[in-house]
């Protein structure tokens, strides 16, 4: 095995903000980075943003910003998103970084001097979404299959990279390196594409049409086309050509992408590398699409899920777990809120969370919280010891092959086995039987050691929960999350295990269930009302105008919103009406804090302040409630905060 590992994500276009699809590739890379570090390799992890090209200029124009201002803003959003998901890249690269521009120009000059770049006229069908010319057979019903738009016919003189002359070399390289493109279906896809003659690659745009790009060093009237610019980030990221990092990490380069950019990575990139005399990357790892209701999640289709929203709802660990567990690497997967909730409640709250709390509770009850002697007895618990000797090598192999979903499923088999060990050995019964104490010691030891070792195995995916487990054992995560930590039997007798709050509290009913509950409640209330209205004076429900005038309704603008520190169902809002005040509202299950900021709503402003779980609420937010749930009562955005509602 190599002693080093270099992992990259695509650099994302800044024409839209990050979504779950970007988060997936980035978390995959982070998990790989953590895994390879854990098994003792020196690693380097690169991500970043792709900032040149027509699409970016158009997006900036729509926002009324210069390309520079615009790219600064959106690039920062990507950079700020990754820590929310505990993603820790070693370098965040931007294609507008001066050192990158220098590297691109150096590479272009090298390829040009070699005679692999030529100036010619070209006419073809250009997709602005893909930022490249498409060929007829790539179209579906005359449209770009990815962007569902009709390409534009363009004719212009441009520079071309003479890719076709390296076609046979590439076929040979892919055939003789089975792991070069993974999973195999994508390797086959590239090989089947290479059965047709390759066209040369247009690598420039005239500055008359586009100035937002890297100028060609050999012709100032042209800038380079995005792919020649973008792919080179993987070299700039290692300080190519002279950096020490380049020497260390280029031979072990692993790229993660989705299938949308298979062709540039599976064909253009290895040929570019070969042309400049470099060995191609070690492996390309290609995953499928996250979809929503059968459509690819994408900024152009507008059906996106924000990573920040996922973290707010589920937390970072559970989001990472669901991303890794719900998608088989290489295949498409569907996102649904309910699917994530079900997964979290079943795997994290029940299987892992319960195992941890049941085991520590019993350890406290029967052994004052200290780890007993491992007595190595036969019994159901012995299966756990045996299971790990098979699980650890399987886990390594699956993680190495980017089969994280399968690695997790193998770990969960053992966690379930441990839960069954508790049921079948019934430690609470053993505790009452003097003759069973040595056996009980072994059962408790095996449960705790199962938890420690599982924590090590899940640490690349769920760094927080695994650290909590290791810390509760008074151990050092830096020591445990290493090759040493992978050995059974590291928990020493006498070690005190702290009790900690539940690792993964159950998430309340899913939206669908919540809607059904609300509907049922409404029906119950209606039934009760109908009965009381019949028996009492129906006029009882009416109020006078004077009654209504007692209520002071005002327009308020929500300035900030955050989760209530002590209650899951509550949000803490700061509103302007026109003076600032705090309102605590029971709407956390229906609205994400971010979605509320800036909204103008109606509040009851003369309610007596009340303290709700430690925070004083000065008023009440009005919402409408129907079978679908809660809806905000928004007012015309022109209305001044503080305006009286009558
Ligand atoms: O293509 N499912 O940038 P991009 C899974 N700048 N992954 C998805 C996804 C989805 N629905 N949507 C996006 C570019 N992705 C170029 C790359 S690299 C030298 C230049 C992820 O912003 C996935 O990794 O369109 C995909 O390959 C990438 O975002 C495309 O990002």
XYZ file of C-alpha atoms and ligand atoms in Angstrom:
677
model
C 0.000 0.000 0.000
C 1.139 3.520 -0.748
C 2.126 5.588 2.223
C 0.381 8.652 0.800
C -3.025 9.592 -0.566
C -4.230 12.640 -2.504
C -7.960 13.223 -2.831
C -9.821 15.952 -4.742
C -13.409 17.020 -5.390
C -14.538 18.787 -8.537
C -14.056 22.513 -8.200
C -17.628 23.791 -8.234
C -18.992 26.478 -10.508
C -19.886 29.599 -8.617
C -22.952 30.329 -10.718
C -25.098 29.020 -7.865
C -24.829 28.186 -4.195
C -23.802 24.782 -2.821
C -26.409 22.031 -2.661
C -26.657 18.430 -1.523
C -25.027 17.118 -4.726
C -21.888 19.174 -4.082
C -22.037 18.222 -0.407
C -22.061 14.540 -1.326
C -18.874 14.619 -3.422
C -17.170 16.754 -0.803
C -18.160 14.525 2.110
C -17.056 11.444 0.121
C -13.637 13.066 -0.254
C -13.517 14.074 3.413
C -14.446 10.557 4.527
C -11.707 9.124 2.303
C -9.229 11.641 3.630
C -10.031 10.764 7.242
C -9.982 7.025 6.478
C -6.583 7.120 4.801
C -5.171 9.225 7.616
C -6.571 6.749 10.115
C -4.763 3.851 8.457
C -1.534 5.768 8.724
C -1.113 7.447 5.355
C 0.008 11.010 4.811
C -2.892 12.682 2.988
C -3.774 15.836 1.109
C -7.351 16.926 0.392
C -8.184 19.604 -2.164
C -11.468 21.302 -3.021
C -12.381 24.707 -4.385
C -14.330 26.741 -6.907
C -14.314 27.112 -10.690
C -14.796 30.771 -11.452
C -14.208 31.603 -15.109
C -16.475 31.395 -18.142
C -19.688 32.656 -19.752
C -22.005 31.201 -17.132
C -20.300 33.071 -14.336
C -20.396 36.357 -16.228
C -24.100 35.860 -16.897
C -24.828 34.982 -13.266
C -22.885 38.056 -12.069
C -24.808 40.260 -14.480
C -28.111 38.954 -13.157
C -27.011 39.973 -9.656
C -25.772 43.378 -10.810
C -22.220 42.592 -9.681
C -18.841 42.475 -11.400
C -17.546 38.920 -12.006
C -14.905 39.459 -9.321
C -17.383 40.673 -6.694
C -19.763 37.889 -7.599
C -17.187 35.081 -7.531
C -15.784 36.341 -4.211
C -19.240 36.135 -2.694
C -20.274 32.702 -3.956
C -16.865 31.126 -3.518
C -17.050 32.181 0.137
C -20.404 30.419 0.445
C -18.786 27.160 -0.649
C -15.839 27.683 1.648
C -18.162 28.462 4.579
C -20.431 25.493 3.909
C -17.809 22.784 4.346
C -17.049 23.376 8.045
C -20.781 22.984 8.773
C -20.402 19.412 7.554
C -17.074 18.928 9.389
C -15.304 18.747 6.043
C -11.659 19.716 6.500
C -9.828 20.263 3.222
C -6.104 21.002 3.329
C -6.478 23.588 0.599
C -9.345 25.511 -0.968
C -8.402 26.560 -4.462
C -10.003 29.218 -6.686
C -9.332 29.353 -10.404
C -8.997 33.120 -10.030
C -6.024 32.668 -7.671
C -2.950 34.272 -9.293
C -0.815 31.146 -8.784
C -3.428 29.060 -10.610
C -3.533 31.468 -13.555
C 0.264 31.224 -13.744
C 0.152 27.423 -13.744
C -2.525 27.288 -16.464
C -0.468 29.609 -18.680
C 2.644 27.569 -18.093
C 0.857 24.342 -19.072
C -0.717 25.970 -22.154
C 2.662 27.222 -23.317
C 4.183 23.776 -22.812
C 1.479 22.064 -24.888
C 1.646 24.802 -27.543
C 5.431 24.533 -27.839
C 5.065 20.816 -28.253
C 2.826 21.403 -31.279
C -0.308 19.940 -29.688
C -2.378 23.132 -30.014
C -3.621 24.397 -33.387
C -5.608 27.438 -34.618
C -8.678 26.601 -36.781
C -12.200 27.572 -37.672
C -14.985 25.599 -36.121
C -18.727 25.541 -36.440
C -20.829 23.548 -34.028
C -23.588 23.298 -31.435
C -22.584 25.002 -28.223
C -24.223 24.361 -24.840
C -23.730 27.311 -22.503
C -24.617 25.062 -19.547
C -21.828 22.573 -20.319
C -19.587 25.326 -21.679
C -18.571 23.159 -24.597
C -19.545 22.215 -28.136
C -21.757 19.124 -28.192
C -21.791 16.606 -30.986
C -25.052 15.485 -32.593
C -25.112 12.065 -30.989
C -24.934 13.533 -27.508
C -28.232 15.372 -27.961
C -31.621 14.052 -26.858
C -34.490 15.393 -28.985
C -32.164 18.140 -30.140
C -31.517 19.221 -26.537
C -28.586 18.979 -24.149
C -29.514 15.982 -21.956
C -28.076 17.604 -18.822
C -29.423 21.128 -19.148
C -32.565 20.433 -21.172
C -31.792 23.415 -23.379
C -31.317 23.683 -27.116
C -27.646 24.284 -27.984
C -26.751 27.383 -30.041
C -25.046 27.108 -33.447
C -21.714 28.973 -33.298
C -18.947 29.503 -35.858
C -15.615 30.930 -34.861
C -11.846 30.639 -35.097
C -10.325 29.056 -32.057
C -7.417 27.119 -30.652
C -7.739 23.339 -30.534
C -5.942 20.806 -28.406
C -5.056 17.889 -30.681
C -6.489 15.194 -28.465
C -7.221 12.749 -31.216
C -3.590 11.831 -31.653
C -3.482 10.403 -28.128
C -6.637 8.304 -28.454
C -4.847 4.943 -28.814
C -2.519 5.728 -25.965
C -5.523 6.439 -23.704
C -7.382 3.258 -24.662
C -4.264 1.315 -23.875
C -3.742 3.062 -20.556
C -7.325 2.404 -19.433
C -7.134 -1.238 -20.524
C -3.870 -1.908 -18.731
C -4.885 -0.115 -15.506
C -8.145 -1.694 -14.340
C -8.546 0.661 -11.364
C -8.011 3.821 -13.400
C -11.728 4.640 -13.696
C -14.072 3.236 -11.037
C -16.689 1.777 -10.688
C -16.314 -0.416 -13.723
C -19.490 0.765 -15.484
C -17.898 4.192 -15.982
C -14.651 2.656 -17.199
C -16.724 0.786 -19.763
C -18.594 3.967 -20.651
C -15.349 5.775 -21.398
C -13.974 2.821 -23.366
C -17.144 2.642 -25.412
C -16.958 6.376 -26.117
C -13.395 5.870 -27.280
C -14.565 3.392 -29.907
C -15.528 6.425 -32.044
C -12.802 8.736 -33.301
C -12.082 11.518 -30.776
C -12.607 15.091 -31.867
C -9.976 17.665 -31.016
C -10.855 19.887 -28.092
C -11.635 23.575 -28.517
C -9.702 25.283 -25.715
C -10.196 28.999 -26.328
C -12.718 31.820 -26.550
C -12.072 35.076 -28.391
C -11.870 38.019 -25.968
C -14.435 39.749 -28.175
C -16.943 37.281 -26.681
C -15.448 36.487 -23.287
C -12.848 38.309 -21.227
C -13.432 36.501 -17.921
C -10.838 33.781 -18.376
C -7.116 33.058 -18.348
C -5.403 34.830 -21.302
C -3.607 32.469 -23.704
C 0.109 33.138 -23.231
C 0.672 32.855 -27.002
C -2.311 34.966 -28.214
C -3.662 37.879 -26.187
C -6.877 37.942 -28.241
C -8.051 34.715 -26.631
C -8.741 33.365 -23.188
C -8.665 29.694 -22.383
C -11.799 27.600 -22.396
C -12.940 26.490 -18.947
C -11.888 22.825 -18.967
C -8.262 23.561 -19.766
C -8.362 26.061 -16.922
C -10.386 23.997 -14.444
C -8.696 20.591 -14.641
C -5.284 22.079 -13.999
C -6.453 23.055 -10.489
C -5.520 19.532 -9.426
C -1.893 20.396 -10.226
C -1.921 23.946 -8.868
C -3.332 22.534 -5.639
C -0.017 20.675 -5.188
C 2.145 23.666 -6.216
C 3.068 22.115 -9.562
C 5.720 22.038 -10.968
C 8.255 22.734 -8.242
C 6.373 22.145 -5.003
C 7.373 19.403 -2.626
C 3.716 18.470 -2.360
C 3.589 17.783 -6.068
C 6.408 15.281 -5.803
C 4.799 13.633 -2.818
C 1.177 13.499 -3.806
C 0.788 13.495 -7.589
C 1.597 9.769 -7.933
C -1.318 8.991 -5.590
C -3.937 11.373 -7.058
C -7.557 10.264 -6.643
C -10.365 12.353 -8.107
C -14.007 12.210 -7.002
C -16.635 13.385 -9.502
C -20.219 12.671 -10.532
C -20.970 11.143 -13.908
C -21.846 14.551 -15.443
C -18.166 15.347 -15.832
C -16.902 11.889 -16.703
C -15.770 12.857 -20.183
C -13.543 15.786 -19.218
C -12.011 13.717 -16.391
C -11.880 10.344 -18.134
C -10.673 11.612 -21.519
C -9.456 15.234 -21.709
C -7.584 15.201 -18.420
C -5.437 12.059 -18.829
C -4.585 13.169 -22.357
C -3.634 16.651 -21.147
C -1.429 15.107 -18.492
C 0.172 12.761 -20.976
C 0.801 15.656 -23.372
C 2.740 17.574 -20.731
C 4.718 14.477 -19.857
C 3.050 13.630 -16.562
C 1.755 10.289 -15.423
C -2.058 10.383 -15.293
C -3.841 10.396 -11.951
C -4.041 7.103 -10.067
C -7.861 6.714 -9.989
C -11.033 8.489 -10.952
C -13.998 7.687 -8.688
C -17.330 8.377 -10.305
C -20.638 8.557 -8.478
C -24.249 8.895 -9.592
C -26.803 11.654 -9.136
C -28.851 12.653 -6.175
C -32.353 13.044 -7.448
C -35.561 14.476 -6.153
C -38.647 12.777 -7.478
C -36.709 11.220 -10.351
C -35.109 14.506 -11.511
C -31.398 15.193 -11.045
C -30.906 17.740 -8.313
C -29.397 20.750 -10.029
C -29.233 24.497 -9.841
C -30.632 24.825 -13.367
C -33.685 22.734 -12.485
C -34.027 24.599 -9.168
C -34.907 21.474 -7.112
C -32.098 21.792 -4.639
C -31.551 20.977 -0.974
C -29.113 23.180 0.925
C -26.399 21.507 3.002
C -26.939 24.079 5.790
C -30.592 23.130 6.007
C -29.686 19.454 6.337
C -27.253 20.210 9.139
C -29.829 22.373 10.937
C -32.365 19.591 10.768
C -30.192 16.557 11.405
C -26.788 17.735 12.627
C -23.514 17.213 10.810
C -22.827 13.579 11.748
C -26.294 12.305 10.857
C -26.245 14.225 7.575
C -22.876 12.720 6.662
C -24.099 9.280 7.676
C -27.261 9.512 5.563
C -25.346 10.838 2.549
C -22.912 7.950 2.761
C -25.472 5.282 3.627
C -28.314 6.225 1.279
C -26.251 6.280 -1.920
C -24.492 3.229 -3.323
C -21.368 4.752 -4.788
C -21.748 4.822 -8.560
C -25.548 4.601 -8.644
C -28.211 7.296 -8.417
C -30.089 7.890 -5.162
C -33.219 9.772 -4.224
C -33.313 12.337 -1.480
C -36.330 12.534 0.780
C -36.632 14.199 4.169
C -38.668 11.286 5.464
C -36.087 8.816 4.158
C -33.336 10.578 6.122
C -35.471 10.740 9.296
C -36.277 7.034 9.076
C -32.610 6.187 8.547
C -31.475 8.363 11.464
C -34.065 7.021 13.879
C -33.433 3.388 12.931
C -29.651 3.270 12.566
C -28.413 6.086 14.761
C -30.986 6.663 17.520
C -31.976 2.980 17.846
C -29.128 0.719 16.815
C -26.044 2.729 17.747
C -27.488 5.234 20.249
C -29.400 2.631 22.232
C -26.515 0.189 22.276
C -24.308 2.882 23.769
C -26.802 4.062 26.372
C -27.974 0.561 27.352
C -24.406 -0.697 27.696
C -23.135 2.244 29.740
C -26.241 2.226 31.932
C -25.693 -1.461 32.735
C -22.000 -0.901 33.318
C -22.884 1.781 35.850
C -25.570 -0.288 37.482
C -23.625 -3.540 37.762
C -19.950 -2.443 37.818
C -20.040 1.169 39.070
C -19.120 2.395 35.592
C -15.740 0.669 35.428
C -14.617 -1.740 32.731
C -14.496 -5.296 34.085
C -12.021 -8.026 33.283
C -12.295 -9.634 29.874
C -12.719 -13.246 30.924
C -12.884 -14.694 27.413
C -15.790 -17.010 28.065
C -17.884 -18.814 25.546
C -21.322 -17.386 24.900
C -23.132 -14.993 22.581
C -20.696 -12.208 23.481
C -17.813 -14.265 22.108
C -19.338 -13.818 18.658
C -18.526 -10.104 18.933
C -14.822 -10.778 19.470
C -14.831 -13.064 16.450
C -16.903 -10.691 14.340
C -14.337 -7.926 14.587
C -11.462 -10.030 13.388
C -13.391 -10.403 10.122
C -14.944 -6.931 10.107
C -11.769 -4.854 10.342
C -10.142 -6.198 7.126
C -13.507 -6.102 5.294
C -14.035 -2.516 6.412
C -10.572 -1.559 5.170
C -11.149 -3.131 1.803
C -14.592 -1.582 1.336
C -13.471 1.880 2.459
C -10.453 1.668 0.171
C -12.751 0.823 -2.741
C -15.077 3.779 -1.968
C -17.787 1.321 -0.904
C -18.573 3.317 2.228
C -22.267 2.370 2.110
C -21.295 -1.308 2.297
C -18.683 -0.679 4.989
C -21.368 0.959 7.131
C -23.782 -1.840 6.540
C -21.139 -4.356 7.705
C -20.513 -2.326 10.874
C -24.234 -2.186 11.550
C -24.496 -5.969 11.337
C -22.130 -6.164 14.288
C -23.937 -3.398 16.203
C -27.159 -5.330 15.777
C -25.408 -8.455 16.915
C -24.350 -6.565 20.066
C -27.918 -5.445 20.723
C -28.975 -9.076 20.438
C -26.226 -10.107 22.858
C -27.872 -7.853 25.450
C -31.272 -9.401 24.793
C -30.076 -13.005 24.901
C -27.664 -12.757 27.837
C -29.998 -10.453 29.855
C -27.280 -8.925 32.061
C -29.924 -7.744 34.576
C -30.647 -11.431 35.304
C -26.963 -12.369 35.420
C -26.405 -9.559 37.931
C -28.695 -11.298 40.419
C -26.882 -14.636 40.159
C -23.650 -14.887 42.180
C -22.352 -17.734 39.998
C -22.674 -15.687 36.795
C -20.447 -12.764 37.703
C -17.418 -13.821 35.657
C -19.687 -14.326 32.680
C -21.341 -10.945 33.225
C -17.864 -9.357 33.304
C -17.149 -10.772 29.873
C -20.510 -9.685 28.431
C -20.042 -6.121 29.655
C -16.445 -6.027 28.475
C -17.401 -7.221 24.987
C -20.180 -4.652 24.709
C -17.934 -1.763 25.689
C -15.086 -2.908 23.448
C -17.584 -3.302 20.583
C -18.544 0.313 21.101
C -14.943 1.504 21.204
C -13.928 -0.357 18.094
C -17.099 0.611 16.225
C -16.415 4.232 17.129
C -13.027 3.919 15.424
C -14.570 2.346 12.324
C -17.293 4.983 11.965
C -14.985 7.897 12.756
C -14.292 8.831 9.103
C -18.045 9.201 8.549
C -19.175 10.496 11.952
C -16.225 12.234 13.592
C -18.298 13.869 16.330
C -20.224 10.888 17.662
C -17.159 8.684 17.555
C -15.157 11.270 19.476
C -17.903 11.468 22.082
C -17.749 7.703 22.556
C -13.959 7.661 22.801
C -13.931 10.658 25.150
C -16.545 9.070 27.397
C -14.055 6.215 27.826
C -11.353 8.627 28.903
C -9.326 7.700 25.810
C -7.631 9.990 23.321
C -9.321 10.119 19.882
C -5.988 10.937 18.240
C -4.581 7.672 19.540
C -7.671 5.534 18.948
C -8.348 6.769 15.405
C -5.256 5.018 14.092
C -4.102 1.542 13.098
C -3.567 0.767 16.805
C -7.166 1.603 17.568
C -8.312 -1.101 15.160
C -7.200 -3.904 17.467
C -9.661 -5.656 19.754
C -8.921 -5.518 23.453
C -7.641 -2.002 24.081
C -10.111 -1.188 26.862
C -8.297 -1.763 30.104
C -9.862 -3.208 33.177
C -10.732 -0.530 35.716
C -11.229 2.251 33.159
C -14.141 4.470 34.164
C -16.744 5.105 31.437
C -18.640 8.375 31.729
C -22.358 8.497 31.085
C -23.204 10.972 28.329
C -26.502 12.306 26.943
C -28.020 10.337 24.036
C -25.696 10.397 21.002
C -28.555 10.756 18.531
C -31.884 11.831 19.991
C -34.821 10.481 18.006
C -36.091 12.958 15.465
C -39.768 13.719 15.958
C -42.352 12.702 13.442
C -41.459 13.288 9.830
C -43.257 16.024 7.973
C -45.722 13.532 6.593
C -46.479 12.115 10.009
C -46.630 15.631 11.484
C -49.210 16.609 8.886
C -51.273 13.522 9.682
C -51.074 14.259 13.427
C -52.203 17.826 12.886
C -55.082 16.657 10.741
C -56.172 14.191 13.373
C -55.921 16.787 16.139
C -58.018 19.231 14.127
C -60.687 16.639 13.591
C -60.747 15.862 17.314
C -61.034 19.552 18.201
C -63.804 19.989 15.645
C -65.698 17.072 17.096
C -65.408 18.498 20.609
C -66.489 21.944 19.413
C -69.491 20.617 17.547
C -70.701 18.935 20.706
C -70.207 22.023 22.883
C -71.698 24.420 20.311
C -74.830 22.329 20.168
C -75.322 22.269 23.870
C -74.415 25.906 24.605
C -75.411 29.255 23.248
C -73.754 29.387 19.823
C -73.168 33.120 20.296
C -70.539 32.208 22.899
C -67.883 32.030 20.181
C -68.447 35.645 19.068
C -66.528 38.712 20.244
C -67.303 42.418 20.058
C -65.274 45.024 18.152
C -64.032 46.279 21.533
C -62.703 42.818 22.315
C -60.808 42.775 19.021
C -59.414 46.276 19.537
C -57.674 45.108 22.683
C -55.298 43.099 20.498
C -52.507 45.219 19.031
C -51.425 43.626 15.736
C -48.280 44.963 14.077
C -46.162 44.293 11.035
C -42.740 43.011 12.081
C -39.640 42.203 10.074
C -37.669 39.128 11.120
C -34.067 40.240 11.586
C -32.620 36.962 12.781
C -33.838 33.516 13.652
C -32.199 30.689 15.495
C -33.048 27.476 17.252
C -34.107 27.907 20.876
C -31.167 26.798 23.025
C -33.332 24.536 25.214
C -36.277 23.383 23.122
C -36.387 21.564 19.788
C -39.828 22.843 18.819
C -39.115 26.512 19.448
C -37.402 29.156 17.378
C -36.045 32.362 18.847
C -36.729 35.307 16.550
C -35.483 38.854 16.701
C -38.000 41.125 15.000
C -38.196 44.824 14.243
C -41.637 46.352 14.934
C -40.212 49.007 14.652
C -38.139 48.543 17.860
C -36.298 45.233 18.158
C -37.775 42.541 20.362
C -37.509 38.809 20.903
C -40.305 36.456 20.071
C -40.242 32.753 20.839
C -42.420 30.769 18.446
C -43.308 27.067 18.365
C -42.611 26.685 14.685
C -39.216 24.948 14.550
C -40.692 21.822 12.995
C -42.150 23.798 10.141
C -39.641 26.453 9.190
C -35.885 26.508 9.031
C -34.451 29.601 10.754
C -32.764 30.746 7.526
C -35.996 30.714 5.548
C -37.531 33.285 7.908
C -34.892 35.996 7.918
C -35.972 39.169 6.120
C -39.671 38.183 6.019
C -42.329 40.704 7.053
C -44.963 39.080 9.205
C -47.756 39.958 11.646
C -47.307 39.801 15.395
C -49.470 40.387 18.451
C -47.403 43.130 20.024
C -49.187 43.786 23.330
C -49.026 40.345 24.879
C -47.670 40.227 28.423
C -44.056 38.965 28.109
C -43.639 35.319 29.095
C -40.551 33.234 29.684
C -40.496 30.158 27.417
C -37.850 27.606 28.450
C -35.619 30.358 29.740
C -36.056 32.938 26.967
C -38.466 35.872 27.368
C -40.916 36.230 24.504
C -42.316 39.685 23.888
C -45.206 38.945 21.578
C -46.633 36.271 19.371
C -46.149 35.440 15.710
C -49.320 34.862 13.686
C -49.375 31.911 11.298
C -52.086 30.091 9.410
C -52.628 26.412 9.956
C -54.201 23.933 7.599
C -53.830 20.288 6.775
C -50.543 20.864 5.049
C -49.094 22.421 8.200
C -48.203 26.008 9.108
C -47.946 28.924 6.706
C -46.372 32.279 7.413
C -48.709 35.286 7.167
C -46.493 37.504 5.089
C -47.364 41.095 4.245
C -46.523 43.263 1.252
C -42.730 43.815 1.445
C -43.317 47.589 1.050
C -45.000 47.759 4.482
C -42.935 49.522 7.162
C -42.059 47.430 10.224
C -44.285 48.579 13.112
C -47.293 49.405 10.902
C -50.571 48.749 12.721
C -52.774 45.976 11.392
C -56.484 46.810 11.667
O -18.986 20.675 -13.358
N -25.815 14.575 -7.563
O -19.001 22.185 -11.613
P -20.466 21.979 -11.001
C -24.540 14.290 -7.240
N -16.810 23.290 -12.502
N -23.519 15.149 -7.382
C -23.793 16.349 -7.892
C -25.106 16.713 -8.266
C -26.143 15.757 -8.073
N -27.396 16.001 -8.348
N -25.063 17.969 -8.730
C -23.772 18.394 -8.652
C -18.468 21.568 -12.713
N -22.995 17.412 -8.143
C -17.069 22.009 -13.036
C -16.108 20.979 -12.510
S -13.659 20.073 -12.061
C -12.142 20.321 -12.673
C -14.674 21.247 -12.796
C -21.556 17.504 -7.868
O -20.659 23.070 -10.016
C -20.792 16.402 -8.555
O -19.545 16.268 -7.946
O -21.470 21.800 -12.065
C -20.608 16.978 -9.938
O -19.619 16.332 -10.683
C -20.243 18.400 -9.588
O -21.059 18.692 -8.433
C -20.505 19.386 -10.692
O -20.302 20.648 -10.170
